[in-house]
mmCIF file of C-alpha atoms and ligand atoms in Angstrom:
data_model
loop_
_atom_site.group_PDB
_atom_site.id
_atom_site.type_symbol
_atom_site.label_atom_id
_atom_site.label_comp_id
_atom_site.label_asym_id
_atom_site.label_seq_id
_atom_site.Cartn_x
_atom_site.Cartn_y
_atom_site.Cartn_z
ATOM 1 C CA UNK A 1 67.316 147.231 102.920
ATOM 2 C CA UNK A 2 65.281 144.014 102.264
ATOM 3 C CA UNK A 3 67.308 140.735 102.924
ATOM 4 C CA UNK A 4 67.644 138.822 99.519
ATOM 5 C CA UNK A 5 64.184 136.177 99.953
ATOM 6 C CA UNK A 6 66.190 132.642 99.441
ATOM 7 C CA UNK A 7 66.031 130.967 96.445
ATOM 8 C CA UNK A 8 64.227 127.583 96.476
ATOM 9 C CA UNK A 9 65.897 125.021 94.768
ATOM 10 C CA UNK A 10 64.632 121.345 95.190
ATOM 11 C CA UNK A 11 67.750 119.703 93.631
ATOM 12 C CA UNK A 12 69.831 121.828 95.833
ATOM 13 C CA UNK A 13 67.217 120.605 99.004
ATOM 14 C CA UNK A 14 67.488 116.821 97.903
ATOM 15 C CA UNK A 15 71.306 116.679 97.206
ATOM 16 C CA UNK A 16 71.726 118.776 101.270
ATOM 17 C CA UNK A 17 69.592 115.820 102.586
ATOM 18 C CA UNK A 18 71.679 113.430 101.070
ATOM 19 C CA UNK A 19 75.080 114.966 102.099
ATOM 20 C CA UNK A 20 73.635 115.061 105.788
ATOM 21 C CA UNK A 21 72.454 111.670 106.021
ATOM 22 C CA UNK A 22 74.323 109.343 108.850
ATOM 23 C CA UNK A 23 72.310 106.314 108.197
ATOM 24 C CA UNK A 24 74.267 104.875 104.805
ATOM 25 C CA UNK A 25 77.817 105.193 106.645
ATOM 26 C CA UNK A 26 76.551 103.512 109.907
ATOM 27 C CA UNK A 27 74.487 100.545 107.891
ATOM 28 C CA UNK A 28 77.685 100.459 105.580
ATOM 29 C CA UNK A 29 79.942 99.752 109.186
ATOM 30 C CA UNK A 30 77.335 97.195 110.090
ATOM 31 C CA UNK A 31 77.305 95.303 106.862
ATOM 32 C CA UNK A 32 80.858 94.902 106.597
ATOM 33 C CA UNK A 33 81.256 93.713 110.060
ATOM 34 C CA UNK A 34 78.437 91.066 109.330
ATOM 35 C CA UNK A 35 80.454 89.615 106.568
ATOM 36 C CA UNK A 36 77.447 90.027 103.986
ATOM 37 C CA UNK A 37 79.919 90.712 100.984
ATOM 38 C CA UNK A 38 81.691 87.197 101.739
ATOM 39 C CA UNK A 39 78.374 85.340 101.324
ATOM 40 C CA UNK A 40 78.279 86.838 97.903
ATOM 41 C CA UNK A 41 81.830 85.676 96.627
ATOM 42 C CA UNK A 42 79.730 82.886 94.112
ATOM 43 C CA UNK A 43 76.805 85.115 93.262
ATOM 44 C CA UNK A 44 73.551 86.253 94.350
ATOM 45 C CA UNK A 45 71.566 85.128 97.137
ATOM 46 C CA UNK A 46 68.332 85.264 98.928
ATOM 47 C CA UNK A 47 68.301 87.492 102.547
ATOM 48 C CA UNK A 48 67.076 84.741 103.898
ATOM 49 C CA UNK A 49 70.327 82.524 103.142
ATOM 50 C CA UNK A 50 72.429 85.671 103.952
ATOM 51 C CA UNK A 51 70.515 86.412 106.877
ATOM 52 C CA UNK A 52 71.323 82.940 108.455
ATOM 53 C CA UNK A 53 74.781 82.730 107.116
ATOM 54 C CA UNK A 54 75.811 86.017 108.972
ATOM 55 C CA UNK A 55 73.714 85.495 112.297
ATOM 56 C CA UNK A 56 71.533 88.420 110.990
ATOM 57 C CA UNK A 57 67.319 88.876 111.707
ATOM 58 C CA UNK A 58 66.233 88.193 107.579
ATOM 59 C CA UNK A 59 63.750 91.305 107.512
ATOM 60 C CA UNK A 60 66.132 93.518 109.172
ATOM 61 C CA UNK A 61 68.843 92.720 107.221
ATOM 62 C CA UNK A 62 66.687 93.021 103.777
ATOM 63 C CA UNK A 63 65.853 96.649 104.811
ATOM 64 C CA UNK A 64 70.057 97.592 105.186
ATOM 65 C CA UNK A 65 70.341 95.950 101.802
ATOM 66 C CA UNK A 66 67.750 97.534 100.052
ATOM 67 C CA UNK A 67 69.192 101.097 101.634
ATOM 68 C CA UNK A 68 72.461 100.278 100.329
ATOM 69 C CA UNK A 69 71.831 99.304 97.309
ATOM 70 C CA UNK A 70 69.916 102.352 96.505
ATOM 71 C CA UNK A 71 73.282 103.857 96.495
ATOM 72 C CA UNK A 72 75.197 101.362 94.408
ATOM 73 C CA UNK A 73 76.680 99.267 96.968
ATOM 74 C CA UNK A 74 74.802 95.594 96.782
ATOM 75 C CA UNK A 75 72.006 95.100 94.192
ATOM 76 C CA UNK A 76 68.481 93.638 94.348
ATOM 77 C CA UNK A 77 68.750 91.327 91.340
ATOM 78 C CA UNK A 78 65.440 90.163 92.006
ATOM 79 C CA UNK A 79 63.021 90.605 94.860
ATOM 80 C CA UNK A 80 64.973 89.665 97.981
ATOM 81 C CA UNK A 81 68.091 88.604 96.308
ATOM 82 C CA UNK A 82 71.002 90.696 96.793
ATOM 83 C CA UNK A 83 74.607 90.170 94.768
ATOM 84 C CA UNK A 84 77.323 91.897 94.365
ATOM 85 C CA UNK A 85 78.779 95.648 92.695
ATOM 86 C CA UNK A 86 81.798 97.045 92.380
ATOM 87 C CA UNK A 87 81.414 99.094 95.272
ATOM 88 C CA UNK A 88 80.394 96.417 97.794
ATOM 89 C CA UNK A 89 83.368 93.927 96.160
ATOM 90 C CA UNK A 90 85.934 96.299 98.565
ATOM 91 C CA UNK A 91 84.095 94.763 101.432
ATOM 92 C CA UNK A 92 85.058 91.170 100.613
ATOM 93 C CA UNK A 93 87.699 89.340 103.085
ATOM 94 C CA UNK A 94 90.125 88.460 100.006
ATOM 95 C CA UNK A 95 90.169 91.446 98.221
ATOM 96 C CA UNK A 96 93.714 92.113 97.542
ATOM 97 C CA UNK A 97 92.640 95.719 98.865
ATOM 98 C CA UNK A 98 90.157 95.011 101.210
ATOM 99 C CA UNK A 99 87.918 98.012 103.108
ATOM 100 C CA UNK A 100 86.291 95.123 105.675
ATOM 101 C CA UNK A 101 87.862 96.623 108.373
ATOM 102 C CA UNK A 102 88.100 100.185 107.290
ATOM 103 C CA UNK A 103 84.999 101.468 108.644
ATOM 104 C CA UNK A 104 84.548 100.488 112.610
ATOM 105 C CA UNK A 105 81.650 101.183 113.603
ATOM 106 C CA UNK A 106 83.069 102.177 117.625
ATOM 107 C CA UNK A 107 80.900 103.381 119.960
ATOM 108 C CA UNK A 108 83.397 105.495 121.881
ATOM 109 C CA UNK A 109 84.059 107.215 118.919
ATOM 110 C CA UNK A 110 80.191 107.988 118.120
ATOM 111 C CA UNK A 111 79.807 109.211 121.640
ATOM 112 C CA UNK A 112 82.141 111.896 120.916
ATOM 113 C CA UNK A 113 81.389 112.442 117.773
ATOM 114 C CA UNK A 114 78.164 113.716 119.214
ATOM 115 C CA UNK A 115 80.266 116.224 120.771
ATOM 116 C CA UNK A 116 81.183 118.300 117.764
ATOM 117 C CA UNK A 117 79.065 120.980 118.533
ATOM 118 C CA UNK A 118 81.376 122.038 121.918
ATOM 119 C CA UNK A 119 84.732 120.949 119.585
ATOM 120 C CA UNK A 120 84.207 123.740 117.394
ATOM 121 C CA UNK A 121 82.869 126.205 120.052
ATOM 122 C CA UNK A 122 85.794 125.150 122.197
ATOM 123 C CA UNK A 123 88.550 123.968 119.460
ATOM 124 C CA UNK A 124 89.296 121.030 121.766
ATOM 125 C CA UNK A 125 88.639 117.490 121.226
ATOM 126 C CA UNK A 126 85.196 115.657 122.390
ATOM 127 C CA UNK A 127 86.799 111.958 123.283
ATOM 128 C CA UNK A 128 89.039 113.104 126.194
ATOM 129 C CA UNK A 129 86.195 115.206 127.626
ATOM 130 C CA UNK A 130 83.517 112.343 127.083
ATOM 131 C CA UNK A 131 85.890 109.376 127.834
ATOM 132 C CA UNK A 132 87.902 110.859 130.989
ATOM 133 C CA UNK A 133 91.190 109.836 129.318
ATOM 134 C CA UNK A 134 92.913 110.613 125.649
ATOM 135 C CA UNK A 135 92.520 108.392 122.713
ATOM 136 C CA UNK A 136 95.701 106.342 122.773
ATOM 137 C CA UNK A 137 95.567 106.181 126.550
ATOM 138 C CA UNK A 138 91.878 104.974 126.197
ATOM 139 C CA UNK A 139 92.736 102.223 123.527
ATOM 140 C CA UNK A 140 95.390 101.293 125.838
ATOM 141 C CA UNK A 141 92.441 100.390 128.048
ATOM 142 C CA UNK A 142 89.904 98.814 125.553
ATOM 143 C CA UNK A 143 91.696 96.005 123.853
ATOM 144 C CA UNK A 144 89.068 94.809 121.994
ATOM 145 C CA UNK A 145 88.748 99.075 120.427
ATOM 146 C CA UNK A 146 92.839 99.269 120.010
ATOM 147 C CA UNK A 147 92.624 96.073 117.657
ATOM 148 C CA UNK A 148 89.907 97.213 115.929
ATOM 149 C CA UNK A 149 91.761 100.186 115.184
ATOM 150 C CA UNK A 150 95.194 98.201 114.719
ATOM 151 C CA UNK A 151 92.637 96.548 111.877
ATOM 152 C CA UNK A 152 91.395 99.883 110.427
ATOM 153 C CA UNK A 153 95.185 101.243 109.972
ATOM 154 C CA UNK A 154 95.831 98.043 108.583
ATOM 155 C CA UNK A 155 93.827 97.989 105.637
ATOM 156 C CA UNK A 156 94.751 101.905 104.740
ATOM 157 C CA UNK A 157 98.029 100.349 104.783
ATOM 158 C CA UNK A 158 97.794 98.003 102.090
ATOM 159 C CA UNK A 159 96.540 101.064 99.968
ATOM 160 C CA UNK A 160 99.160 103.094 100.763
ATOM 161 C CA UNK A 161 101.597 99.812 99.985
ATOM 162 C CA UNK A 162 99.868 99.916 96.538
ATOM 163 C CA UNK A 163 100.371 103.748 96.089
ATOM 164 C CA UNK A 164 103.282 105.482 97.974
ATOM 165 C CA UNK A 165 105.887 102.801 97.493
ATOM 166 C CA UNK A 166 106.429 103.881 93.999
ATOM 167 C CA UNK A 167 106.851 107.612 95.290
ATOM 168 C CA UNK A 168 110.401 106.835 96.923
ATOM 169 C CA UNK A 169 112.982 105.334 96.547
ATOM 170 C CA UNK A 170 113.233 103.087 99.350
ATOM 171 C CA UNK A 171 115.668 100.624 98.468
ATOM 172 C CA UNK A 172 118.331 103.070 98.541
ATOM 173 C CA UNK A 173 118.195 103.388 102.457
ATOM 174 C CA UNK A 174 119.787 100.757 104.692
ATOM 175 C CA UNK A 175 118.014 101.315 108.239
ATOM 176 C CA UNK A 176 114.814 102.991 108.293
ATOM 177 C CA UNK A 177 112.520 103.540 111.702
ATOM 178 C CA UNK A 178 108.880 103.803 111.629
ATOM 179 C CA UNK A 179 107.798 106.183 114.373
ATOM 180 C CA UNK A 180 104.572 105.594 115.771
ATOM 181 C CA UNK A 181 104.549 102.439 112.881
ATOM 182 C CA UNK A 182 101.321 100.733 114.676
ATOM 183 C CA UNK A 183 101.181 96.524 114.462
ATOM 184 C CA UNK A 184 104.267 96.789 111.869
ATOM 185 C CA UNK A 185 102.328 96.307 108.726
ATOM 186 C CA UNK A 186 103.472 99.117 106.605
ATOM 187 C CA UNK A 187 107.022 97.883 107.563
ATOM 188 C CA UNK A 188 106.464 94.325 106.639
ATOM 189 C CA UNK A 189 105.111 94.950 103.324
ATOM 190 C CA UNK A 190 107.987 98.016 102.812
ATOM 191 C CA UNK A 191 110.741 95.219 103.760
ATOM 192 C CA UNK A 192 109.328 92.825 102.019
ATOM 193 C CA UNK A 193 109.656 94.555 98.384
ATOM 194 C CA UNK A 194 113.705 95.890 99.349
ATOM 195 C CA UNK A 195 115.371 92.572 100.782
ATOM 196 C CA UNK A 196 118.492 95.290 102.385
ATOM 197 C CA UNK A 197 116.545 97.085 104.034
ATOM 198 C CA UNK A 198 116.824 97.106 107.781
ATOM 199 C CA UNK A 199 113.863 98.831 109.901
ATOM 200 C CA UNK A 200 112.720 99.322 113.468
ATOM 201 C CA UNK A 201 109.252 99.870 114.292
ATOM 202 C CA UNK A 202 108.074 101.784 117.399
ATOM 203 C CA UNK A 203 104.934 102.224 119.228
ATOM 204 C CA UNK A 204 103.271 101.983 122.332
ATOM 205 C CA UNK A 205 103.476 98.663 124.389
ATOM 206 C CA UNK A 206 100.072 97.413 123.331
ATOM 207 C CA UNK A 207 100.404 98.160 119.881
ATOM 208 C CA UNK A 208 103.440 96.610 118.955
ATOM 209 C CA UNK A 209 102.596 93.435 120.728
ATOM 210 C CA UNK A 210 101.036 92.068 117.731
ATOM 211 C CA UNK A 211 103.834 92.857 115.666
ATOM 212 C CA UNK A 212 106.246 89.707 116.116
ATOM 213 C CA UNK A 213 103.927 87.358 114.657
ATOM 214 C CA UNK A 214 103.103 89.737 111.685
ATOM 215 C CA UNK A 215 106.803 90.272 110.904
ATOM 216 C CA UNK A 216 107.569 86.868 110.846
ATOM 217 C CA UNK A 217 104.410 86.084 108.342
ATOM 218 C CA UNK A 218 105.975 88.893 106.231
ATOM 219 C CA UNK A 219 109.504 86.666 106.419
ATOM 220 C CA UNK A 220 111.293 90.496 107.849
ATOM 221 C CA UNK A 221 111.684 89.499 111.384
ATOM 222 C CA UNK A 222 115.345 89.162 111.188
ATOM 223 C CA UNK A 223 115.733 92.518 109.723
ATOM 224 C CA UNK A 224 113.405 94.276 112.026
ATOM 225 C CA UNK A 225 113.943 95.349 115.766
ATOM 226 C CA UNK A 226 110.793 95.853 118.078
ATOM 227 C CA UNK A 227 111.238 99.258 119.998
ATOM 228 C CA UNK A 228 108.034 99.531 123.277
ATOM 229 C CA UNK A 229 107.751 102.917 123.513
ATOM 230 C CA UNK A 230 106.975 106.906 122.872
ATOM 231 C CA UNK A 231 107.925 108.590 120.290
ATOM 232 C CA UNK A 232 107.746 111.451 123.226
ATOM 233 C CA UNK A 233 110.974 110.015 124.635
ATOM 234 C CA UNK A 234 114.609 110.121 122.299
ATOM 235 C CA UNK A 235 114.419 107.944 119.372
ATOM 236 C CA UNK A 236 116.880 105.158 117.757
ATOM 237 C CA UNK A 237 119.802 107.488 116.577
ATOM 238 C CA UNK A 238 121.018 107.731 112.913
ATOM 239 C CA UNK A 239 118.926 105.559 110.724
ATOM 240 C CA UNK A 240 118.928 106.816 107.277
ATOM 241 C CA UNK A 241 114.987 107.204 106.753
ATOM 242 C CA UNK A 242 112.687 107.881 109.921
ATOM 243 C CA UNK A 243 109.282 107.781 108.897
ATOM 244 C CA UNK A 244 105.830 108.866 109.902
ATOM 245 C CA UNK A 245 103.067 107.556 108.543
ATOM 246 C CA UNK A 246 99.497 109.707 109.205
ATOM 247 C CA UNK A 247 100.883 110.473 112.630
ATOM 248 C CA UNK A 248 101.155 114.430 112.883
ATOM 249 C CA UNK A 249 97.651 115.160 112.160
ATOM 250 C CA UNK A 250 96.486 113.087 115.244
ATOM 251 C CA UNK A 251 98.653 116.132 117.402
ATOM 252 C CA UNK A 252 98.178 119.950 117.955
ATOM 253 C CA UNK A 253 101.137 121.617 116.902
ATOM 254 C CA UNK A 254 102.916 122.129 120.629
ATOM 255 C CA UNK A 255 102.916 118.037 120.315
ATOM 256 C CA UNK A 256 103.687 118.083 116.660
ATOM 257 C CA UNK A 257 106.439 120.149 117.267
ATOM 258 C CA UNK A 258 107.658 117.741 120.524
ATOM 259 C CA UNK A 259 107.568 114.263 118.241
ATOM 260 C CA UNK A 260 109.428 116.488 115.197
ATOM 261 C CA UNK A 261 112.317 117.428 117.684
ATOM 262 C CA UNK A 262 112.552 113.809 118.936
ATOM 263 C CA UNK A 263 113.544 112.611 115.429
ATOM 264 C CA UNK A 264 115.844 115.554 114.426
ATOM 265 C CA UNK A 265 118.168 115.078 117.896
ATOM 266 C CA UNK A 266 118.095 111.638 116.565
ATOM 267 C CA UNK A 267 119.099 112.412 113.062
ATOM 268 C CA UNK A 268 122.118 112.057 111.275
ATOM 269 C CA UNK A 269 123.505 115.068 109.136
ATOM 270 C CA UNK A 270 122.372 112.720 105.793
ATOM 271 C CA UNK A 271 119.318 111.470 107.497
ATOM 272 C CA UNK A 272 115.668 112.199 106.389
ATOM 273 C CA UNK A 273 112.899 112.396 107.579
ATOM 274 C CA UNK A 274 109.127 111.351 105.300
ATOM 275 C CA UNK A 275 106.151 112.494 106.328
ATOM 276 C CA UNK A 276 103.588 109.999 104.861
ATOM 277 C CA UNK A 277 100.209 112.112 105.016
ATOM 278 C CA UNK A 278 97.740 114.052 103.639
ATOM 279 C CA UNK A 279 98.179 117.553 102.603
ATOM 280 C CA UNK A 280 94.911 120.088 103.224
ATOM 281 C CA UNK A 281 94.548 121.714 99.390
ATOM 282 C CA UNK A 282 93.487 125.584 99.380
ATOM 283 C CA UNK A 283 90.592 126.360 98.284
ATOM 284 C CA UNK A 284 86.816 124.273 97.902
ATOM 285 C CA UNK A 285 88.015 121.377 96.217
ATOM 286 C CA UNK A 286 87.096 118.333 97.774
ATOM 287 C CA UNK A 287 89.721 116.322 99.479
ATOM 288 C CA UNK A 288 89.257 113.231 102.304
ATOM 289 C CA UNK A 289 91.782 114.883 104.286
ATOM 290 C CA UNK A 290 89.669 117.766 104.955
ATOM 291 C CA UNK A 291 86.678 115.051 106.290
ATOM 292 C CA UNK A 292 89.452 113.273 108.527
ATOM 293 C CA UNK A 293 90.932 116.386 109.720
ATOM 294 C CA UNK A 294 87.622 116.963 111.497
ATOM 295 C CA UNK A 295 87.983 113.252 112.789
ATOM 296 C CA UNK A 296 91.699 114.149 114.169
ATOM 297 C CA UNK A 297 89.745 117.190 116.130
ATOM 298 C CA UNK A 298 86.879 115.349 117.287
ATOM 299 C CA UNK A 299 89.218 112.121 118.853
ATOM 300 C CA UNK A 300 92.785 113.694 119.695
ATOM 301 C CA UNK A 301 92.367 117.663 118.972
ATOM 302 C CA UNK A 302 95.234 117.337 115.957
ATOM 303 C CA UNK A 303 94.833 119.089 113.350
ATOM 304 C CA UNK A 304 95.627 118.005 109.019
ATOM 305 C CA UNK A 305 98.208 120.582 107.783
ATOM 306 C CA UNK A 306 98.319 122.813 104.474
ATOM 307 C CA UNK A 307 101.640 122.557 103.131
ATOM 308 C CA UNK A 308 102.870 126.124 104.448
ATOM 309 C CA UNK A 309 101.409 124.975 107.887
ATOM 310 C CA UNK A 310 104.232 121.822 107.084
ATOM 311 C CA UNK A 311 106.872 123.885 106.685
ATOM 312 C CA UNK A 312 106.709 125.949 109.394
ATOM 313 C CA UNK A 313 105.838 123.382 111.826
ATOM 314 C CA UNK A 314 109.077 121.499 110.399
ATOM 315 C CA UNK A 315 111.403 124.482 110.924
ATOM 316 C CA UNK A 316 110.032 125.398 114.170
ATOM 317 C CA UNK A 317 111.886 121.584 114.786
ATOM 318 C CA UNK A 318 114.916 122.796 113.220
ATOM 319 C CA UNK A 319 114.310 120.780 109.915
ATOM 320 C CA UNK A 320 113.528 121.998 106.532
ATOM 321 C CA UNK A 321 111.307 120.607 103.822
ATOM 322 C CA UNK A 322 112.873 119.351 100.926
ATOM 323 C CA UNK A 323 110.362 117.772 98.439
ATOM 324 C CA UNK A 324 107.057 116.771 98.024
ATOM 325 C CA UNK A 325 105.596 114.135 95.918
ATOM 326 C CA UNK A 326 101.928 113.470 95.917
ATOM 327 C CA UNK A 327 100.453 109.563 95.229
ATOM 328 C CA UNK A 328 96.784 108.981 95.055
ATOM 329 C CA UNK A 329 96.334 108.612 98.635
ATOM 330 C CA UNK A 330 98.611 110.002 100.797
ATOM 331 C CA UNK A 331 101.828 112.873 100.096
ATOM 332 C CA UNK A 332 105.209 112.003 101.070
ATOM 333 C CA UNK A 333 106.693 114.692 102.140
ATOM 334 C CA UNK A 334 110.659 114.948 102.662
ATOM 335 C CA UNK A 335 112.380 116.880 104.999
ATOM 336 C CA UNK A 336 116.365 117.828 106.387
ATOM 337 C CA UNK A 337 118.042 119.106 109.145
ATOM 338 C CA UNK A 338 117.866 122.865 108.574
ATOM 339 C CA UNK A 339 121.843 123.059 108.672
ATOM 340 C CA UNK A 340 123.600 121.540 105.546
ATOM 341 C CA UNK A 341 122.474 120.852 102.415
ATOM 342 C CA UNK A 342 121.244 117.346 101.779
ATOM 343 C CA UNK A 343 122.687 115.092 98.845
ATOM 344 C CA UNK A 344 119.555 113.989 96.815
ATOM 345 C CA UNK A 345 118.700 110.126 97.107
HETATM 346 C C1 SAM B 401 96.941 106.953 113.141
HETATM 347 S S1 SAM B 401 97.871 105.622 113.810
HETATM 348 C C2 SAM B 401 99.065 105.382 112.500
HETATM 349 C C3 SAM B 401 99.748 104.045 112.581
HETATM 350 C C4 SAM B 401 100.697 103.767 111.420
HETATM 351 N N1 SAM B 401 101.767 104.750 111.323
HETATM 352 C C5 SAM B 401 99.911 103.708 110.124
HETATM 353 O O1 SAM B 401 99.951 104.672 109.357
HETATM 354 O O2 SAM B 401 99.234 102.697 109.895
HETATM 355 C C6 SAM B 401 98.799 106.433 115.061
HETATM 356 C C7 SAM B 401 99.775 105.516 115.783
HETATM 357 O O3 SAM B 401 100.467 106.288 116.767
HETATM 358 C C8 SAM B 401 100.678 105.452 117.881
HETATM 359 N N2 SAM B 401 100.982 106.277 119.058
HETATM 360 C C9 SAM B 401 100.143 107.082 119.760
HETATM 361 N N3 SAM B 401 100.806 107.673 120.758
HETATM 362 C C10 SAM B 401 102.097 107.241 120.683
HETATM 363 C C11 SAM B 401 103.283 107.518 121.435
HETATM 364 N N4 SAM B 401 103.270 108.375 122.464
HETATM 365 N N5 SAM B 401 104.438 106.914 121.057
HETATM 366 C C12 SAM B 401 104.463 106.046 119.999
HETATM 367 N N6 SAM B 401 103.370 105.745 119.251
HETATM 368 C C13 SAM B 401 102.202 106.342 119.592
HETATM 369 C C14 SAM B 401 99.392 104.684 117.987
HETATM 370 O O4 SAM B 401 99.524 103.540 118.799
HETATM 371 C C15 SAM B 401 99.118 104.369 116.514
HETATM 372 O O5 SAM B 401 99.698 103.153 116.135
#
């Protein structure tokens, strides 16, 4: 039998150019890290003005702008004048939610990234391969990387502030820790907003380096202890809340499983533990975690869970899920020891 002759469908041809174009999220990475939106804060203004102000070549610049906004971020209010939209106001400084430093533009991680082709014929990740060491233990080694990073996780953090504090009830916890918590921003802002809390943050050496300072701009340093170290290694024993925020998809599940069993030996019987993350939905819907979870396989060869993939990666810890509750960003997810039933908080 004849194969079906393809159909040809020039919508269907423009819109698959579109989706594979690289060039609008590398000239977006570029942009923000020039500052442009900044120079806009009081209105539109020639290339030439913004080109100076941000240390960029004027012609060059114009022909990022004009790219952009052809897709809504930055307009041309008149020839060679560029202002503001709502999609380039994220990449302001003072935004209350800024994206400035969301989107690094790193070129370790676009080196490996050009590596995708052996992740999926191999399942493991590109950056160890490319990079001769693993991600964390390469950031270790690239300060200038780990901050820009420590930047990137910073800025998710104030939208996940915004949209998962409502989700629990936080204040009813007296001693949380924050596994793997990064510079100490999400605990800052979460001590901040529930003045009993008490909360240690741990990390690597590097990472929580910057986190003194930060605390004490929050006003939480004298209800927060500083722990250097792996969340490989036993944890701070018997806090009420431990708490780990978009750290299990950067791990296969053999590591998953390792970090999981850390923080139930150091559970209490009433102690919980929230996994702050996103959820992989069934089915084609659309969903950002299922973009990042290919980032998580290209970087550290972890892998974004679907909720039954959650619950038996939790038991296989000896911990059992006990509720979800979705937010517009990431899913907290709650879980137990496996032993006695929990009261509810
Ligand atoms: C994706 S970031 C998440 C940071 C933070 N929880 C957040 O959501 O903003 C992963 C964090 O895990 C930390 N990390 C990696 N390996 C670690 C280890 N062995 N022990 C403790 N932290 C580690 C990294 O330094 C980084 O801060």
């Amino acid at each position: 039998m004849l194969a079906a002759r393809p159909r040809t469908d020039l919508g269907a041809l423009t819109r698959l150019t579109e989706l594979a174009d690289y060039i609008v999220p590398f000239t977006i990475r570029v942009i923000a890290h020039l500052g442009v939106a900044d120079q806009l804060a009081d209105g539109p203004r020639p290339v030439t003005e913004l080109a100076e102000a941000t240390g960029a070549h004027a012609p060059s610049l114009l022909r990022a702008l004009r790219a952009l906004a052809g897709k809504g971020i930055f307009t041309e209010v008149e020839p060679e004048v560029f202002g503001l939209t709502k999609l380039a106001e994220p990449l302001r400084t003072d935004h209350p939610l800024s994206l400035r430093d969301a989107y690094p533009l790193m070129a370790a991680d676009v080196r490996a990234w050009a590596g995708l082709g052996d992740c999926l014929r191999t399942g493991e990740a590109a950056f160890p391969r490319i990079h001769g060491a693993d991600y964390w233990s390469y950031l270790a080694g690239h300060p200038a990387d780990s901050l820009a990073v420590d930047r990137w996780m910073s800025s998710l953090t104030r939208l996940h502030l915004r949209t998962v504090l409502p989700a629990w009830p936080w204040a009813q916890a007296r001693q949380l820790v924050d596994v793997g918590g990064g510079d100490g921003a999400f605990l800052a802002g979460l001590l901040r907003r529930c003045p009993h809390l008490h909360g240690t943050l741990l990390d690597l050496p590097h990472v929580v380096s910057a986190a003194p300072a930060l605390l004490a701009e929050a006003g939480v340093a004298d209800r927060c202890r500083i722990v250097a170290g792996s969340f490989f290694d036993p944890l701070p024993a018997d806090a009420d809340l431990y708490v780990l925020k978009t750290i299990l998809p950067g791990w296969d599940d053999a590591d998953a499983t390792a970090i999981l069993r850390r923080i139930a030996a150091a559970m209490g019987p009433q102690s919980r533990l929230l996994l702050l993350e996103a959820i992989i939905p069934t089915g084609d819907v659309f969903d950002v975690a299922k973009l990042v979870d290919l980032h998580t396989l290209v970087l550290t060869g972890g892998r974004h869970r679907t909720r039954d993939d959650l619950v038996d990666l939790l038991a296989g810890a000896g911990l059992r899920l006990d509720r979800i509750v979705a937010t517009p960003t990431l899913t907290v997810i709650a879980a137990g020891p496996a032993g006695p039933q929990l009261t509810s908080p």
